[in-house]
Every structure is written in C-alpha cells, then in structure tokens.
Tab-separated table of C-alpha atoms and ligand atoms in Angstrom:
chain	number	residue	atom	x	y	z
A	205	UNK	CA	-32.540	-5.462	6.306
A	206	UNK	CA	-32.314	-2.763	3.634
A	207	UNK	CA	-29.647	-2.787	0.981
A	208	UNK	CA	-29.355	0.749	-0.419
A	209	UNK	CA	-28.216	1.701	-3.953
A	210	UNK	CA	-24.495	2.758	-3.957
A	211	UNK	CA	-24.207	5.763	-6.183
A	212	UNK	CA	-21.307	5.662	-8.655
A	213	UNK	CA	-18.668	8.114	-9.913
A	214	UNK	CA	-20.356	10.794	-12.034
A	215	UNK	CA	-23.184	11.273	-9.497
A	216	UNK	CA	-22.837	14.883	-8.373
A	217	UNK	CA	-23.396	13.837	-4.636
A	218	UNK	CA	-20.004	12.089	-4.677
A	219	UNK	CA	-18.457	15.531	-5.408
A	220	UNK	CA	-20.316	17.417	-2.734
A	221	UNK	CA	-19.259	18.030	0.911
A	222	UNK	CA	-21.559	16.358	3.339
A	223	UNK	CA	-23.131	18.305	6.335
A	224	UNK	CA	-22.118	17.632	9.869
A	225	UNK	CA	-24.580	15.148	11.452
A	226	UNK	CA	-26.419	16.904	14.219
A	227	UNK	CA	-25.122	15.658	17.602
A	228	UNK	CA	-28.641	15.687	19.087
A	229	UNK	CA	-29.825	13.275	16.419
A	230	UNK	CA	-27.272	10.598	17.198
A	231	UNK	CA	-29.031	7.518	18.460
A	232	UNK	CA	-32.498	8.483	17.198
A	233	UNK	CA	-34.388	5.924	15.074
A	234	UNK	CA	-33.379	7.833	11.970
A	235	UNK	CA	-29.673	7.529	12.882
A	236	UNK	CA	-29.946	3.898	13.802
A	237	UNK	CA	-31.706	3.092	10.536
A	238	UNK	CA	-29.011	4.920	8.592
A	239	UNK	CA	-26.265	2.931	10.298
A	240	UNK	CA	-27.996	-0.362	9.809
A	241	UNK	CA	-28.726	0.406	6.157
A	242	UNK	CA	-25.042	1.266	5.653
A	243	UNK	CA	-23.864	-1.974	7.295
A	244	UNK	CA	-26.316	-4.063	5.337
A	245	UNK	CA	-25.222	-2.363	2.121
A	246	UNK	CA	-21.474	-2.756	2.925
A	247	UNK	CA	-21.960	-6.499	3.692
A	248	UNK	CA	-24.008	-7.104	0.501
A	249	UNK	CA	-21.272	-5.337	-1.631
A	250	UNK	CA	-18.373	-7.128	0.102
A	251	UNK	CA	-16.606	-3.968	0.979
A	252	UNK	CA	-14.631	-2.773	4.050
A	253	UNK	CA	-15.894	0.678	4.411
A	254	UNK	CA	-18.722	2.884	3.365
A	255	UNK	CA	-19.539	6.610	3.705
A	256	UNK	CA	-23.145	7.878	3.945
A	257	UNK	CA	-22.778	10.056	0.714
A	258	UNK	CA	-22.216	6.762	-1.196
A	259	UNK	CA	-25.865	6.026	-0.517
A	260	UNK	CA	-26.738	9.662	-1.231
A	261	UNK	CA	-27.150	10.610	2.421
A	262	UNK	CA	-25.265	13.884	2.653
A	263	UNK	CA	-24.131	13.660	6.260
A	264	UNK	CA	-20.677	13.148	7.833
A	265	UNK	CA	-21.050	9.500	8.789
A	266	UNK	CA	-18.785	6.635	7.817
A	267	UNK	CA	-18.437	2.970	8.831
A	268	UNK	CA	-15.486	0.604	8.583
A	269	UNK	CA	-15.573	-3.130	9.189
A	270	UNK	CA	-12.605	-5.356	8.219
A	271	UNK	CA	-12.843	-9.041	9.094
A	272	UNK	CA	-9.883	-11.212	9.812
A	273	UNK	CA	-8.483	-13.086	6.881
A	274	UNK	CA	-8.615	-12.787	3.121
A	275	UNK	CA	-10.636	-10.116	1.424
A	276	UNK	CA	-10.781	-8.415	-1.967
A	277	UNK	CA	-7.868	-6.317	-0.669
A	278	UNK	CA	-5.737	-9.315	0.413
A	279	UNK	CA	-5.084	-10.496	3.955
A	280	UNK	CA	-5.766	-7.464	6.140
A	281	UNK	CA	-5.491	-6.639	9.777
A	282	UNK	CA	-8.982	-6.648	11.291
A	283	UNK	CA	-10.841	-3.501	12.277
A	284	UNK	CA	-13.972	-4.109	14.374
A	285	UNK	CA	-17.198	-2.535	13.137
A	286	UNK	CA	-16.784	1.177	13.746
A	287	UNK	CA	-19.123	4.156	13.263
A	288	UNK	CA	-17.534	7.567	12.792
A	289	UNK	CA	-19.700	10.706	13.007
A	290	UNK	CA	-18.205	14.129	12.077
A	291	UNK	CA	-14.635	12.776	12.043
A	292	UNK	CA	-11.516	15.046	11.868
A	293	UNK	CA	-8.194	13.621	10.853
A	294	UNK	CA	-4.790	14.783	12.180
A	295	UNK	CA	-1.722	13.433	10.362
A	296	UNK	CA	0.840	12.363	13.006
A	297	UNK	CA	3.696	11.500	10.583
A	298	UNK	CA	3.964	12.816	7.118
A	299	UNK	CA	5.678	9.694	5.632
A	300	UNK	CA	3.372	8.052	3.119
A	301	UNK	CA	2.973	4.523	1.825
A	302	UNK	CA	0.942	3.447	-1.222
A	303	UNK	CA	-1.784	0.831	-1.562
A	304	UNK	CA	-3.886	-0.287	-4.445
A	305	UNK	CA	-7.271	1.172	-3.460
A	306	UNK	CA	-10.677	0.428	-4.795
A	307	UNK	CA	-14.094	1.948	-4.183
A	308	UNK	CA	-17.622	0.654	-4.308
A	309	UNK	CA	-18.550	3.948	-6.096
A	310	UNK	CA	-15.822	3.350	-8.714
A	311	UNK	CA	-16.524	-0.299	-9.500
A	312	UNK	CA	-14.085	-2.456	-11.455
A	313	UNK	CA	-11.040	-0.319	-10.936
A	314	UNK	CA	-7.963	-0.175	-8.712
A	315	UNK	CA	-5.542	2.638	-8.328
A	316	UNK	CA	-2.254	3.118	-6.416
A	317	UNK	CA	-2.522	5.985	-3.855
A	318	UNK	CA	0.055	7.253	-1.387
A	319	UNK	CA	-1.299	8.469	2.001
A	320	UNK	CA	0.109	9.248	5.432
A	321	UNK	CA	0.304	6.067	7.483
A	322	UNK	CA	-0.024	7.466	10.996
A	323	UNK	CA	-3.142	9.417	11.753
A	324	UNK	CA	-5.327	10.446	14.711
A	325	UNK	CA	-9.078	10.675	14.382
A	326	UNK	CA	-11.354	12.688	16.567
A	327	UNK	CA	-15.015	11.738	16.086
A	328	UNK	CA	-18.368	10.899	17.728
A	329	UNK	CA	-19.197	7.196	18.096
A	330	UNK	CA	-22.645	5.608	17.529
A	331	UNK	CA	-23.638	6.666	21.113
A	332	UNK	CA	-22.565	10.270	20.571
A	333	UNK	CA	-19.506	9.969	22.745
A	334	UNK	CA	-16.340	11.889	21.761
A	335	UNK	CA	-13.612	9.466	20.853
A	336	UNK	CA	-10.044	9.733	19.794
A	337	UNK	CA	-8.332	6.898	17.999
A	338	UNK	CA	-5.048	6.297	16.153
A	339	UNK	CA	-4.626	4.265	12.973
A	340	UNK	CA	-1.606	3.083	11.207
A	341	UNK	CA	-0.750	1.168	7.993
A	342	UNK	CA	-3.502	-0.066	5.716
A	343	UNK	CA	-6.268	0.909	8.267
A	344	UNK	CA	-4.990	4.525	8.186
A	345	UNK	CA	-5.429	4.343	4.351
A	346	UNK	CA	-8.974	2.974	4.649
A	347	UNK	CA	-9.971	5.611	7.224
A	348	UNK	CA	-8.672	8.451	4.956
A	349	UNK	CA	-10.352	6.919	1.887
A	350	UNK	CA	-13.780	6.850	3.576
A	351	UNK	CA	-13.442	10.298	5.149
A	352	UNK	CA	-12.595	11.719	1.703
A	353	UNK	CA	-16.158	10.780	0.640
A	354	UNK	CA	-17.380	13.208	3.356
A	355	UNK	CA	-15.754	16.139	1.526
A	356	UNK	CA	-16.607	15.173	-2.036
A	357	UNK	CA	-13.254	13.467	-2.860
A	358	UNK	CA	-12.466	10.159	-4.514
A	359	UNK	CA	-9.360	8.047	-4.352
A	360	UNK	CA	-8.588	8.704	-8.015
A	361	UNK	CA	-7.969	12.366	-7.046
A	362	UNK	CA	-4.818	11.174	-5.263
A	363	UNK	CA	-3.383	8.955	-7.941
A	364	UNK	CA	0.056	10.433	-8.757
A	365	UNK	CA	0.901	8.069	-11.641
A	366	UNK	CA	-2.052	7.584	-14.027
A	367	UNK	CA	-0.268	4.364	-15.290
A	368	UNK	CA	-1.170	2.954	-11.887
A	369	UNK	CA	-4.945	3.098	-12.489
A	370	UNK	CA	-6.150	-0.344	-13.634
A	371	UNK	CA	-9.134	-2.549	-14.207
A	372	UNK	CA	-9.427	-5.310	-11.635
A	373	UNK	CA	-8.478	-8.125	-13.989
A	374	UNK	CA	-5.431	-6.293	-15.265
A	375	UNK	CA	-4.511	-5.380	-11.764
A	376	UNK	CA	-4.499	-8.995	-10.838
A	377	UNK	CA	-2.638	-9.998	-13.998
A	378	UNK	CA	0.093	-7.321	-13.999
A	379	UNK	CA	0.331	-5.521	-10.650
A	380	UNK	CA	-0.792	-7.731	-7.814
A	381	UNK	CA	2.426	-9.895	-7.655
A	382	UNK	CA	4.482	-6.722	-7.822
A	383	UNK	CA	3.137	-5.557	-4.473
A	384	UNK	CA	5.435	-5.764	-1.493
B	96	NI	NI1	-14.777	4.633	-1.586
C-alpha cells in the first residue's frame, strides 16, 4: 500500500498536458503499481476520482470510484472502480448543468461549474481493451473533471461566476442548502 503525495494548485505539472500511456505497457508491473498507488491515494484522501498528473505521473490515466451513499459531495449515484487510459470525450448533448465541484489538488475550496451532462468516453481499460461508455448527470461531471487533469486544466478554469467559488465551510453555510 503506497499513498502518494497529491500535488496542489501552483505545481506546474497540474498545468501540463500528460502523454498518452503506451498501449504495450498496460498491465505491466509498472502500470499495475501506478493504478494501485492511485487507488490507495484516492481512498486515503476520501475522494471520488484521481488523475495520474495529480501524483505527478504525467500519463493519461485516471480512476473514478464512487461508493453508494453519502460522500463529501452528498448522496451520489455509485460508479464502480473504473480505470481510464487515454480517454477521449464526445459530448452527446450540449445542455449543461452545474455542480459544486471540489478537487484534491485545490483543497478546501468548492466552485460551481456547468458542464455537458451527456457524454461518451472512448478509452482503454486496465486490461488494455478498447471500451466505449456513456455517462450522464453528476457522473458525467466527475468524468470531465478528471479528464481535464490530463490536459493541464482545473475546474476553476470553468467557473463562470467568481462569486460561486467558496471555502468549504462557507459553502456549507451559505450555498449547500440552495442546491436543487
Ligand atoms: Ni481534481
């Protein structure tokens, strides 16, 4: 079990595009160690998704794992542990919906971000098999947030109204009950 350091906003790696992960290296010991480290680190931090650049590994690999029941983002639909290698997103419907996002690399803050709510993702799974999956609602937001990390973007880049960027305590005091 290895919990890696999550780098924080200001670290240049979070503003750098990651390289494609070599397909031939999927399922090698190096790859399996990376995935296990990411999962251990995600669990230790109590998050729901993590991208490799957040532990300063500059490859296009992201994981998402949302358990049933309450989390720091409220009561969410579950997403089983999923590994995405070299993902590509296609927006299926342009209508957007906003959620209060947070990020392990931007600790202590929440920001309201609108994103498309119906997407298709083409990617390689942990066995190197090509997969195509559709996501809607909050899961679509989480997927887009994680994949942004692979191209050097953070959720704060998408905040349209700077008044809707908040510390967590103030978010809970003033904004949480106003959510739909
Ligand atoms: Ni993040």
